[in-house]
Amino acid sequence: MQMIRKEYYKLDDLSRYFNITLNDIQYWVEKRLIPLRFHRTSSIFAVGDPNDLNYFHGHAYVLYDGLVELLPTHDTELIEDGYTIANTLFLCDRENVETINTECPTVMSPPNQYFKSWLPKEADEIACDFFWAMENHDIKNIGNKTTQDTDGGFVIQHPSDELYRHIEVKYVRYDLEKICITENTLMKLGVLPEQNLTTYKLSVNNEQNAPHETQLTEKVRPATQFTFKNKFHELLARILLENRTLKPKQIHRILSDECKLREDDRVYDIDNILLDSVEGVIVWKDVLASQPEKTCQMGTLRNSLTEVKKILSSIVDM
């Protein structure tokens, strides 16, 4: 049976193509060999500071459709009960995040049980690979708070009347049998051959001083090899290797200028992957992806540059 290439696979696909059972998935979760990822259809989340998982510092409300990842601490419930519930998680696909509002609702003014602070910020301005997110809140009129069970939220009194509002963040159920496993994870597990992994190599001639003499691997000796996950990261590396002091906005401008040039006239985009620049969004082509047309906004660019710099800094002083 021919396998249909997908961004991620669920139990039915894994069973059909690879003879993988729910017991196999349970074992991988027990050994923490796979991330706890699930697909969510269009939902509203609050996104915040990913560097402090103990306290939620909010920035914006966003609309999101894509893979979410739970903290590894949910593995025990998934194994023992077959499901877990969560109200905080990571949004894995930055390109699917759409900012709705950067203002915190008045009824949720921090500090409270959920938000320790709130700093308005567009999602694209948050420097992270995955967005740390919280489920959208819910408000219920409960009348006299002394007669109500208010566990799992907090209560405020509406300023115009004597009614009390019970505010809480909903919990969502995630079933182990609905876990999503990406193609890259299947390669790491040995289910798919490693050679199918999309990587590209760029080499730096350590004996040359002229920046423009940076070339591809097979043309340079002696050379230092760097491996990147796609052609866009390789393009960013090519720019950084010529001028290591460039800021993200400057690199964004270079990419925008390259988009305007004819393919034969481009300086850095030697693979001609750049398609367009529309209102600050760079559009580029990833021919090996299931959805080849990719977008890159400023926040995504900052994260990509951080990742590329980490690879280059292992050899080159960035």
PDB file of C-alpha atoms in Angstrom:
ATOM      1  CA  MET A   1       0.000   0.000   0.000  1.00  0.00           C
ATOM      2  CA  GLN A   2       1.447   3.353  -1.049  1.00  0.00           C
ATOM      3  CA  MET A   3       1.850   5.791   1.839  1.00  0.00           C
ATOM      4  CA  ILE A   4       0.260   9.217   1.488  1.00  0.00           C
ATOM      5  CA  ARG A   5       2.720  11.888   2.601  1.00  0.00           C
ATOM      6  CA  LYS A   6       1.290  13.981   5.432  1.00  0.00           C
ATOM      7  CA  GLU A   7       2.542  16.563   7.910  1.00  0.00           C
ATOM      8  CA  TYR A   8       1.508  14.245  10.730  1.00  0.00           C
ATOM      9  CA  TYR A   9      -0.014  10.784  11.162  1.00  0.00           C
ATOM     10  CA  LYS A  10      -2.718   9.470  13.490  1.00  0.00           C
ATOM     11  CA  LEU A  11      -3.330   5.936  14.738  1.00  0.00           C
ATOM     12  CA  ASP A  12      -5.279   4.811  11.660  1.00  0.00           C
ATOM     13  CA  ASP A  13      -2.471   5.907   9.339  1.00  0.00           C
ATOM     14  CA  LEU A  14       0.220   4.412  11.563  1.00  0.00           C
ATOM     15  CA  SER A  15      -1.613   1.097  11.695  1.00  0.00           C
ATOM     16  CA  ARG A  16      -2.286   1.023   7.944  1.00  0.00           C
ATOM     17  CA  TYR A  17       1.175   2.013   6.738  1.00  0.00           C
ATOM     18  CA  PHE A  18       3.505   0.775   9.476  1.00  0.00           C
ATOM     19  CA  ASN A  19       1.541  -1.803  11.494  1.00  0.00           C
ATOM     20  CA  ILE A  20       1.958   0.383  14.582  1.00  0.00           C
ATOM     21  CA  THR A  21      -0.522  -0.261  17.408  1.00  0.00           C
ATOM     22  CA  LEU A  22      -1.816   1.819  20.294  1.00  0.00           C
ATOM     23  CA  ASN A  23       0.456  -0.249  22.566  1.00  0.00           C
ATOM     24  CA  ASP A  24       3.457   0.910  20.530  1.00  0.00           C
ATOM     25  CA  ILE A  25       2.395   4.523  20.945  1.00  0.00           C
ATOM     26  CA  GLN A  26       1.858   3.997  24.670  1.00  0.00           C
ATOM     27  CA  TYR A  27       5.394   2.609  24.961  1.00  0.00           C
ATOM     28  CA  TRP A  28       6.834   5.628  23.131  1.00  0.00           C
ATOM     29  CA  VAL A  29       4.963   7.947  25.506  1.00  0.00           C
ATOM     30  CA  GLU A  30       6.232   5.979  28.526  1.00  0.00           C
ATOM     31  CA  LYS A  31       9.822   6.375  27.311  1.00  0.00           C
ATOM     32  CA  ARG A  32       9.208  10.000  26.301  1.00  0.00           C
ATOM     33  CA  LEU A  33      10.320   9.233  22.768  1.00  0.00           C
ATOM     34  CA  ILE A  34       7.541  11.271  21.161  1.00  0.00           C
ATOM     35  CA  PRO A  35       6.141  14.724  21.947  1.00  0.00           C
ATOM     36  CA  LEU A  36       2.536  14.866  23.135  1.00  0.00           C
ATOM     37  CA  ARG A  37       1.036  16.520  20.064  1.00  0.00           C
ATOM     38  CA  PHE A  38      -2.602  16.742  19.013  1.00  0.00           C
ATOM     39  CA  HIS A  39      -4.501  18.618  16.334  1.00  0.00           C
ATOM     40  CA  ARG A  40      -6.878  21.444  17.224  1.00  0.00           C
ATOM     41  CA  THR A  41      -9.341  22.993  14.824  1.00  0.00           C
ATOM     42  CA  SER A  42      -9.836  26.761  14.858  1.00  0.00           C
ATOM     43  CA  SER A  43      -9.790  27.854  18.502  1.00  0.00           C
ATOM     44  CA  ILE A  44      -9.023  30.981  20.478  1.00  0.00           C
ATOM     45  CA  PHE A  45      -6.067  31.040  22.857  1.00  0.00           C
ATOM     46  CA  ALA A  46      -4.247  33.561  24.987  1.00  0.00           C
ATOM     47  CA  VAL A  47      -0.529  33.502  24.172  1.00  0.00           C
ATOM     48  CA  GLY A  48       2.122  34.569  26.615  1.00  0.00           C
ATOM     49  CA  ASP A  49       5.703  34.380  27.809  1.00  0.00           C
ATOM     50  CA  PRO A  50       7.152  30.915  27.036  1.00  0.00           C
ATOM     51  CA  ASN A  51      10.117  31.362  29.381  1.00  0.00           C
ATOM     52  CA  ASP A  52       8.128  31.088  32.607  1.00  0.00           C
ATOM     53  CA  LEU A  53       5.875  28.034  32.600  1.00  0.00           C
ATOM     54  CA  ASN A  54       4.974  28.406  36.284  1.00  0.00           C
ATOM     55  CA  TYR A  55       3.229  31.736  35.730  1.00  0.00           C
ATOM     56  CA  PHE A  56       1.294  32.924  32.706  1.00  0.00           C
ATOM     57  CA  HIS A  57       2.265  36.369  31.455  1.00  0.00           C
ATOM     58  CA  GLY A  58      -0.179  37.189  28.656  1.00  0.00           C
ATOM     59  CA  HIS A  59       0.430  39.164  25.454  1.00  0.00           C
ATOM     60  CA  ALA A  60      -2.472  38.596  23.040  1.00  0.00           C
ATOM     61  CA  TYR A  61      -5.496  36.548  22.076  1.00  0.00           C
ATOM     62  CA  VAL A  62      -5.043  34.580  18.859  1.00  0.00           C
ATOM     63  CA  LEU A  63      -6.949  32.304  16.491  1.00  0.00           C
ATOM     64  CA  TYR A  64      -5.144  29.037  15.813  1.00  0.00           C
ATOM     65  CA  ASP A  65      -5.631  25.859  13.791  1.00  0.00           C
ATOM     66  CA  GLY A  66      -2.876  23.238  13.910  1.00  0.00           C
ATOM     67  CA  LEU A  67      -0.796  20.994  16.142  1.00  0.00           C
ATOM     68  CA  VAL A  68      -0.546  21.701  19.858  1.00  0.00           C
ATOM     69  CA  GLU A  69       1.910  20.122  22.263  1.00  0.00           C
ATOM     70  CA  LEU A  70       1.233  19.308  25.927  1.00  0.00           C
ATOM     71  CA  LEU A  71       3.867  19.394  28.641  1.00  0.00           C
ATOM     72  CA  PRO A  72       5.574  16.001  29.208  1.00  0.00           C
ATOM     73  CA  THR A  73       4.042  15.898  32.694  1.00  0.00           C
ATOM     74  CA  HIS A  74       0.774  14.773  31.097  1.00  0.00           C
ATOM     75  CA  ASP A  75       2.323  11.445  30.077  1.00  0.00           C
ATOM     76  CA  THR A  76       1.278   9.607  33.257  1.00  0.00           C
ATOM     77  CA  GLU A  77      -2.423  10.387  32.784  1.00  0.00           C
ATOM     78  CA  LEU A  78      -2.262   9.501  29.104  1.00  0.00           C
ATOM     79  CA  ILE A  79      -0.711   6.128  29.942  1.00  0.00           C
ATOM     80  CA  GLU A  80      -2.888   5.233  32.939  1.00  0.00           C
ATOM     81  CA  ASP A  81      -6.241   6.679  31.839  1.00  0.00           C
ATOM     82  CA  GLY A  82      -5.878   6.845  28.077  1.00  0.00           C
ATOM     83  CA  TYR A  83      -6.551  10.584  28.144  1.00  0.00           C
ATOM     84  CA  THR A  84      -5.590  13.781  29.906  1.00  0.00           C
ATOM     85  CA  ILE A  85      -7.100  17.257  30.272  1.00  0.00           C
ATOM     86  CA  ALA A  86      -5.179  20.503  29.940  1.00  0.00           C
ATOM     87  CA  ASN A  87      -5.763  24.234  29.698  1.00  0.00           C
ATOM     88  CA  THR A  88      -2.201  25.286  28.840  1.00  0.00           C
ATOM     89  CA  LEU A  89      -0.065  24.036  25.977  1.00  0.00           C
ATOM     90  CA  PHE A  90       2.223  25.041  23.117  1.00  0.00           C
ATOM     91  CA  LEU A  91       1.051  26.105  19.645  1.00  0.00           C
ATOM     92  CA  CYS A  92       3.476  24.377  17.264  1.00  0.00           C
ATOM     93  CA  ASP A  93       2.778  26.061  13.912  1.00  0.00           C
ATOM     94  CA  ARG A  94       3.667  29.754  14.074  1.00  0.00           C
ATOM     95  CA  GLU A  95       2.375  30.341  10.560  1.00  0.00           C
ATOM     96  CA  ASN A  96      -1.160  29.376  11.655  1.00  0.00           C
ATOM     97  CA  VAL A  97      -1.321  31.912  14.493  1.00  0.00           C
ATOM     98  CA  GLU A  98      -3.478  34.975  13.800  1.00  0.00           C
ATOM     99  CA  THR A  99      -3.598  37.793  16.348  1.00  0.00           C
ATOM    100  CA  ILE A 100      -7.143  38.787  17.305  1.00  0.00           C
ATOM    101  CA  ASN A 101      -6.586  41.282  20.111  1.00  0.00           C
ATOM    102  CA  THR A 102      -3.637  42.404  22.210  1.00  0.00           C
ATOM    103  CA  GLU A 103      -5.782  43.820  25.000  1.00  0.00           C
ATOM    104  CA  CYS A 104      -6.562  41.791  28.096  1.00  0.00           C
ATOM    105  CA  PRO A 105     -10.329  41.669  28.822  1.00  0.00           C
ATOM    106  CA  THR A 106     -11.308  43.842  31.751  1.00  0.00           C
ATOM    107  CA  VAL A 107     -12.783  40.885  33.606  1.00  0.00           C
ATOM    108  CA  MET A 108      -9.435  39.096  33.373  1.00  0.00           C
ATOM    109  CA  SER A 109      -7.314  41.974  34.622  1.00  0.00           C
ATOM    110  CA  PRO A 110      -4.214  40.482  36.271  1.00  0.00           C
ATOM    111  CA  PRO A 111      -3.034  39.442  38.666  1.00  0.00           C
ATOM    112  CA  ASN A 112      -5.609  36.679  39.025  1.00  0.00           C
ATOM    113  CA  GLN A 113      -5.719  32.904  39.165  1.00  0.00           C
ATOM    114  CA  TYR A 114      -4.703  32.635  35.508  1.00  0.00           C
ATOM    115  CA  PHE A 115      -2.711  35.715  34.452  1.00  0.00           C
ATOM    116  CA  LYS A 116       0.110  37.053  36.586  1.00  0.00           C
ATOM    117  CA  SER A 117       0.661  39.957  34.208  1.00  0.00           C
ATOM    118  CA  TRP A 118      -0.304  41.218  30.752  1.00  0.00           C
ATOM    119  CA  LEU A 119       1.881  43.111  28.287  1.00  0.00           C
ATOM    120  CA  PRO A 120       0.106  43.831  24.952  1.00  0.00           C
ATOM    121  CA  LYS A 121       2.167  42.397  22.117  1.00  0.00           C
ATOM    122  CA  GLU A 122       1.426  41.113  18.613  1.00  0.00           C
ATOM    123  CA  ALA A 123       2.049  37.386  18.200  1.00  0.00           C
ATOM    124  CA  ASP A 124       4.694  38.073  15.545  1.00  0.00           C
ATOM    125  CA  GLU A 125       6.666  40.090  18.103  1.00  0.00           C
ATOM    126  CA  ILE A 126       6.977  37.171  20.530  1.00  0.00           C
ATOM    127  CA  ALA A 127      10.392  35.555  20.120  1.00  0.00           C
ATOM    128  CA  CYS A 128       9.823  31.819  20.482  1.00  0.00           C
ATOM    129  CA  ASP A 129       9.626  28.682  18.371  1.00  0.00           C
ATOM    130  CA  PHE A 130       6.317  27.545  19.888  1.00  0.00           C
ATOM    131  CA  PHE A 131       3.752  29.844  21.479  1.00  0.00           C
ATOM    132  CA  TRP A 132       3.007  29.181  25.157  1.00  0.00           C
ATOM    133  CA  ALA A 133      -0.785  29.365  25.208  1.00  0.00           C
ATOM    134  CA  MET A 134      -3.822  29.140  27.448  1.00  0.00           C
ATOM    135  CA  GLU A 135      -7.361  28.202  26.491  1.00  0.00           C
ATOM    136  CA  ASN A 136      -9.844  31.030  26.049  1.00  0.00           C
ATOM    137  CA  HIS A 137     -11.720  32.020  29.193  1.00  0.00           C
ATOM    138  CA  ASP A 138     -15.423  31.566  29.918  1.00  0.00           C
ATOM    139  CA  ILE A 139     -17.774  33.810  31.933  1.00  0.00           C
ATOM    140  CA  LYS A 140     -20.957  32.636  33.671  1.00  0.00           C
ATOM    141  CA  ASN A 141     -23.528  34.558  35.690  1.00  0.00           C
ATOM    142  CA  ILE A 142     -23.879  32.791  39.038  1.00  0.00           C
ATOM    143  CA  GLY A 143     -26.100  35.120  41.064  1.00  0.00           C
ATOM    144  CA  ASN A 144     -25.191  35.053  44.769  1.00  0.00           C
ATOM    145  CA  LYS A 145     -21.618  33.813  45.064  1.00  0.00           C
ATOM    146  CA  THR A 146     -22.192  32.507  48.598  1.00  0.00           C
ATOM    147  CA  THR A 147     -24.439  29.765  47.243  1.00  0.00           C
ATOM    148  CA  GLN A 148     -22.230  28.691  44.372  1.00  0.00           C
ATOM    149  CA  ASP A 149     -19.282  26.348  43.990  1.00  0.00           C
ATOM    150  CA  THR A 150     -16.553  28.512  42.450  1.00  0.00           C
ATOM    151  CA  ASP A 151     -13.715  25.993  42.306  1.00  0.00           C
ATOM    152  CA  GLY A 152     -11.643  26.188  39.133  1.00  0.00           C
ATOM    153  CA  GLY A 153     -12.016  29.919  38.602  1.00  0.00           C
ATOM    154  CA  PHE A 154     -12.562  33.220  40.344  1.00  0.00           C
ATOM    155  CA  VAL A 155     -15.548  35.475  40.969  1.00  0.00           C
ATOM    156  CA  ILE A 156     -16.088  39.167  40.312  1.00  0.00           C
ATOM    157  CA  GLN A 157     -19.130  41.374  40.812  1.00  0.00           C
ATOM    158  CA  HIS A 158     -20.466  43.204  37.784  1.00  0.00           C
ATOM    159  CA  PRO A 159     -20.204  46.967  38.414  1.00  0.00           C
ATOM    160  CA  SER A 160     -23.740  47.731  37.131  1.00  0.00           C
ATOM    161  CA  ASP A 161     -25.698  45.201  39.196  1.00  0.00           C
ATOM    162  CA  GLU A 162     -25.456  42.715  42.040  1.00  0.00           C
ATOM    163  CA  LEU A 163     -24.820  39.684  39.867  1.00  0.00           C
ATOM    164  CA  TYR A 164     -21.576  37.829  40.269  1.00  0.00           C
ATOM    165  CA  ARG A 165     -19.571  36.404  37.385  1.00  0.00           C
ATOM    166  CA  HIS A 166     -17.682  33.131  37.624  1.00  0.00           C
ATOM    167  CA  ILE A 167     -14.612  33.299  35.369  1.00  0.00           C
ATOM    168  CA  GLU A 168     -12.668  30.209  34.429  1.00  0.00           C
ATOM    169  CA  VAL A 169     -10.455  28.814  31.696  1.00  0.00           C
ATOM    170  CA  LYS A 170     -11.840  25.669  30.093  1.00  0.00           C
ATOM    171  CA  TYR A 171      -9.979  22.362  30.091  1.00  0.00           C
ATOM    172  CA  VAL A 172      -9.821  20.283  26.920  1.00  0.00           C
ATOM    173  CA  ARG A 173      -9.615  16.493  26.778  1.00  0.00           C
ATOM    174  CA  TYR A 174      -6.840  14.812  24.774  1.00  0.00           C
ATOM    175  CA  ASP A 175      -7.118  11.090  24.026  1.00  0.00           C
ATOM    176  CA  LEU A 176      -3.983   8.996  23.569  1.00  0.00           C
ATOM    177  CA  GLU A 177      -5.470   7.304  20.506  1.00  0.00           C
ATOM    178  CA  LYS A 178      -5.728  10.712  18.784  1.00  0.00           C
ATOM    179  CA  ILE A 179      -2.076  11.663  19.271  1.00  0.00           C
ATOM    180  CA  CYS A 180      -0.344  13.033  16.153  1.00  0.00           C
ATOM    181  CA  ILE A 181       3.159  11.930  15.141  1.00  0.00           C
ATOM    182  CA  THR A 182       5.089  13.946  12.567  1.00  0.00           C
ATOM    183  CA  GLU A 183       7.208  12.518   9.782  1.00  0.00           C
ATOM    184  CA  ASN A 184      10.409  13.776  11.421  1.00  0.00           C
ATOM    185  CA  THR A 185       9.532  11.974  14.656  1.00  0.00           C
ATOM    186  CA  LEU A 186       8.912   8.752  12.719  1.00  0.00           C
ATOM    187  CA  MET A 187      12.393   9.115  11.228  1.00  0.00           C
ATOM    188  CA  LYS A 188      13.940   9.553  14.670  1.00  0.00           C
ATOM    189  CA  LEU A 189      12.117   6.418  15.817  1.00  0.00           C
ATOM    190  CA  GLY A 190      13.466   4.474  12.844  1.00  0.00           C
ATOM    191  CA  VAL A 191      10.005   3.880  11.380  1.00  0.00           C
ATOM    192  CA  LEU A 192      10.932   5.891   8.280  1.00  0.00           C
ATOM    193  CA  PRO A 193      14.446   5.847   6.777  1.00  0.00           C
ATOM    194  CA  GLU A 194      16.620   8.710   8.009  1.00  0.00           C
ATOM    195  CA  GLN A 195      17.825   9.566   4.520  1.00  0.00           C
ATOM    196  CA  ASN A 196      14.395  10.955   3.666  1.00  0.00           C
ATOM    197  CA  LEU A 197      14.917  13.777   6.166  1.00  0.00           C
ATOM    198  CA  THR A 198      15.130  17.111   4.366  1.00  0.00           C
ATOM    199  CA  THR A 199      18.527  18.651   5.135  1.00  0.00           C
ATOM    200  CA  TYR A 200      20.797  20.944   3.198  1.00  0.00           C
ATOM    201  CA  LYS A 201      24.487  21.622   3.617  1.00  0.00           C
ATOM    202  CA  LEU A 202      26.376  24.858   3.253  1.00  0.00           C
ATOM    203  CA  SER A 203      30.156  25.030   3.527  1.00  0.00           C
ATOM    204  CA  VAL A 204      32.492  27.822   4.481  1.00  0.00           C
ATOM    205  CA  ASN A 205      35.981  27.961   3.037  1.00  0.00           C
ATOM    206  CA  ASN A 206      38.109  28.676   6.108  1.00  0.00           C
ATOM    207  CA  GLU A 207      41.103  29.669   3.963  1.00  0.00           C
ATOM    208  CA  GLN A 208      39.289  32.413   2.100  1.00  0.00           C
ATOM    209  CA  ASN A 209      38.827  35.899   3.513  1.00  0.00           C
ATOM    210  CA  ALA A 210      36.471  37.276   0.893  1.00  0.00           C
ATOM    211  CA  PRO A 211      32.881  36.837   2.100  1.00  0.00           C
ATOM    212  CA  HIS A 212      31.528  36.370  -1.424  1.00  0.00           C
ATOM    213  CA  GLU A 213      33.597  33.218  -1.837  1.00  0.00           C
ATOM    214  CA  THR A 214      31.283  31.250   0.452  1.00  0.00           C
ATOM    215  CA  GLN A 215      30.040  28.366  -1.729  1.00  0.00           C
ATOM    216  CA  LEU A 216      28.277  25.016  -1.619  1.00  0.00           C
ATOM    217  CA  THR A 217      29.916  21.905  -0.163  1.00  0.00           C
ATOM    218  CA  GLU A 218      31.142  20.166  -3.275  1.00  0.00           C
ATOM    219  CA  LYS A 219      32.943  23.270  -4.589  1.00  0.00           C
ATOM    220  CA  VAL A 220      35.009  24.230  -1.548  1.00  0.00           C
ATOM    221  CA  ARG A 221      38.023  22.476   0.055  1.00  0.00           C
ATOM    222  CA  PRO A 222      38.962  22.540   2.870  1.00  0.00           C
ATOM    223  CA  ALA A 223      35.499  23.346   4.257  1.00  0.00           C
ATOM    224  CA  THR A 224      33.335  23.388   7.359  1.00  0.00           C
ATOM    225  CA  GLN A 225      29.887  21.835   6.915  1.00  0.00           C
ATOM    226  CA  PHE A 226      26.676  23.150   8.422  1.00  0.00           C
ATOM    227  CA  THR A 227      23.400  21.278   8.127  1.00  0.00           C
ATOM    228  CA  PHE A 228      20.087  23.144   7.998  1.00  0.00           C
ATOM    229  CA  LYS A 229      16.543  21.835   7.948  1.00  0.00           C
ATOM    230  CA  ASN A 230      15.484  23.721   4.811  1.00  0.00           C
ATOM    231  CA  LYS A 231      16.618  26.026   2.024  1.00  0.00           C
ATOM    232  CA  PHE A 232      15.275  29.120   3.770  1.00  0.00           C
ATOM    233  CA  HIS A 233      17.580  28.564   6.748  1.00  0.00           C
ATOM    234  CA  GLU A 234      20.439  28.009   4.329  1.00  0.00           C
ATOM    235  CA  LEU A 235      19.589  31.327   2.677  1.00  0.00           C
ATOM    236  CA  LEU A 236      19.689  33.090   6.061  1.00  0.00           C
ATOM    237  CA  ALA A 237      23.036  31.458   6.815  1.00  0.00           C
ATOM    238  CA  ARG A 238      24.439  32.719   3.519  1.00  0.00           C
ATOM    239  CA  ILE A 239      23.456  36.285   4.467  1.00  0.00           C
ATOM    240  CA  LEU A 240      24.833  35.996   8.008  1.00  0.00           C
ATOM    241  CA  LEU A 241      28.143  34.604   6.828  1.00  0.00           C
ATOM    242  CA  GLU A 242      28.670  37.710   4.742  1.00  0.00           C
ATOM    243  CA  ASN A 243      27.708  40.167   7.475  1.00  0.00           C
ATOM    244  CA  ARG A 244      27.349  38.828  11.008  1.00  0.00           C
ATOM    245  CA  THR A 245      26.217  42.142  12.508  1.00  0.00           C
ATOM    246  CA  LEU A 246      22.963  42.445  10.562  1.00  0.00           C
ATOM    247  CA  LYS A 247      19.780  42.865  12.603  1.00  0.00           C
ATOM    248  CA  PRO A 248      16.541  40.963  11.818  1.00  0.00           C
ATOM    249  CA  LYS A 249      14.957  44.062  10.253  1.00  0.00           C
ATOM    250  CA  GLN A 250      17.965  44.509   7.988  1.00  0.00           C
ATOM    251  CA  ILE A 251      17.852  40.885   6.906  1.00  0.00           C
ATOM    252  CA  HIS A 252      14.119  41.177   6.311  1.00  0.00           C
ATOM    253  CA  ARG A 253      14.840  44.148   4.030  1.00  0.00           C
ATOM    254  CA  ILE A 254      17.464  42.137   2.144  1.00  0.00           C
ATOM    255  CA  LEU A 255      14.973  39.309   1.602  1.00  0.00           C
ATOM    256  CA  SER A 256      12.329  41.787   0.401  1.00  0.00           C
ATOM    257  CA  ASP A 257      14.798  43.325  -2.036  1.00  0.00           C
ATOM    258  CA  GLU A 258      15.792  39.876  -3.329  1.00  0.00           C
ATOM    259  CA  CYS A 259      12.127  39.105  -4.034  1.00  0.00           C
ATOM    260  CA  LYS A 260      12.010  42.078  -6.409  1.00  0.00           C
ATOM    261  CA  LEU A 261      14.997  40.925  -8.448  1.00  0.00           C
ATOM    262  CA  ARG A 262      14.917  38.595 -11.401  1.00  0.00           C
ATOM    263  CA  GLU A 263      16.074  35.113 -10.478  1.00  0.00           C
ATOM    264  CA  ASP A 264      19.361  35.461 -12.380  1.00  0.00           C
ATOM    265  CA  ASP A 265      20.166  38.738 -10.605  1.00  0.00           C
ATOM    266  CA  ARG A 266      19.725  37.553  -7.019  1.00  0.00           C
ATOM    267  CA  VAL A 267      22.779  37.682  -4.780  1.00  0.00           C
ATOM    268  CA  TYR A 268      21.842  35.400  -1.870  1.00  0.00           C
ATOM    269  CA  ASP A 269      18.814  33.466  -3.130  1.00  0.00           C
ATOM    270  CA  ILE A 270      20.814  31.248  -5.482  1.00  0.00           C
ATOM    271  CA  ASP A 271      18.148  28.512  -5.276  1.00  0.00           C
ATOM    272  CA  ASN A 272      15.362  30.944  -6.200  1.00  0.00           C
ATOM    273  CA  ILE A 273      13.072  29.985  -3.334  1.00  0.00           C
ATOM    274  CA  LEU A 274      11.796  33.511  -2.631  1.00  0.00           C
ATOM    275  CA  LEU A 275       8.394  34.132  -4.213  1.00  0.00           C
ATOM    276  CA  ASP A 276       7.129  37.458  -2.919  1.00  0.00           C
ATOM    277  CA  SER A 277       7.083  40.040  -0.143  1.00  0.00           C
ATOM    278  CA  VAL A 278       3.592  41.252   0.757  1.00  0.00           C
ATOM    279  CA  GLU A 279       2.999  43.777   3.552  1.00  0.00           C
ATOM    280  CA  GLY A 280       6.062  42.631   5.478  1.00  0.00           C
ATOM    281  CA  VAL A 281       5.442  38.903   4.944  1.00  0.00           C
ATOM    282  CA  ILE A 282       8.091  36.952   3.033  1.00  0.00           C
ATOM    283  CA  VAL A 283       6.661  34.136   0.890  1.00  0.00           C
ATOM    284  CA  TRP A 284       9.039  31.334  -0.056  1.00  0.00           C
ATOM    285  CA  LYS A 285       8.935  27.921  -1.712  1.00  0.00           C
ATOM    286  CA  ASP A 286       9.641  24.632   0.071  1.00  0.00           C
ATOM    287  CA  VAL A 287       9.206  22.093  -2.712  1.00  0.00           C
ATOM    288  CA  LEU A 288       9.535  19.048  -0.421  1.00  0.00           C
ATOM    289  CA  ALA A 289       6.804  20.134   1.987  1.00  0.00           C
ATOM    290  CA  SER A 290       3.179  19.009   1.681  1.00  0.00           C
ATOM    291  CA  GLN A 291       2.266  22.692   1.484  1.00  0.00           C
ATOM    292  CA  PRO A 292       5.170  24.144  -0.540  1.00  0.00           C
ATOM    293  CA  GLU A 293       4.245  27.814  -0.172  1.00  0.00           C
ATOM    294  CA  LYS A 294       5.556  29.061   3.203  1.00  0.00           C
ATOM    295  CA  THR A 295       5.321  32.475   4.851  1.00  0.00           C
ATOM    296  CA  CYS A 296       7.732  34.224   7.189  1.00  0.00           C
ATOM    297  CA  GLN A 297       6.820  37.231   9.293  1.00  0.00           C
ATOM    298  CA  MET A 298       9.189  39.189  11.504  1.00  0.00           C
ATOM    299  CA  GLY A 299       8.633  37.019  14.577  1.00  0.00           C
ATOM    300  CA  THR A 300       9.241  33.849  12.589  1.00  0.00           C
ATOM    301  CA  LEU A 301      12.339  35.385  11.034  1.00  0.00           C
ATOM    302  CA  ARG A 302      13.801  36.193  14.467  1.00  0.00           C
ATOM    303  CA  ASN A 303      13.301  32.601  15.574  1.00  0.00           C
ATOM    304  CA  SER A 304      14.814  31.230  12.361  1.00  0.00           C
ATOM    305  CA  LEU A 305      17.844  33.493  12.733  1.00  0.00           C
ATOM    306  CA  THR A 306      18.333  32.308  16.302  1.00  0.00           C
ATOM    307  CA  GLU A 307      18.292  28.694  15.141  1.00  0.00           C
ATOM    308  CA  VAL A 308      20.681  29.354  12.263  1.00  0.00           C
ATOM    309  CA  LYS A 309      23.081  31.298  14.497  1.00  0.00           C
ATOM    310  CA  LYS A 310      23.215  28.412  16.946  1.00  0.00           C
ATOM    311  CA  ILE A 311      24.348  26.100  14.146  1.00  0.00           C
ATOM    312  CA  LEU A 312      26.913  28.544  12.818  1.00  0.00           C
ATOM    313  CA  SER A 313      28.244  29.475  16.249  1.00  0.00           C
ATOM    314  CA  SER A 314      29.457  25.902  16.787  1.00  0.00           C
ATOM    315  CA  ILE A 315      32.243  26.726  14.351  1.00  0.00           C
ATOM    316  CA  VAL A 316      32.061  30.420  13.570  1.00  0.00           C
ATOM    317  CA  ASP A 317      32.099  33.187  16.201  1.00  0.00           C
ATOM    318  CA  MET A 318      28.799  34.892  15.539  1.00  0.00           C
TER     319      MET A 318
END
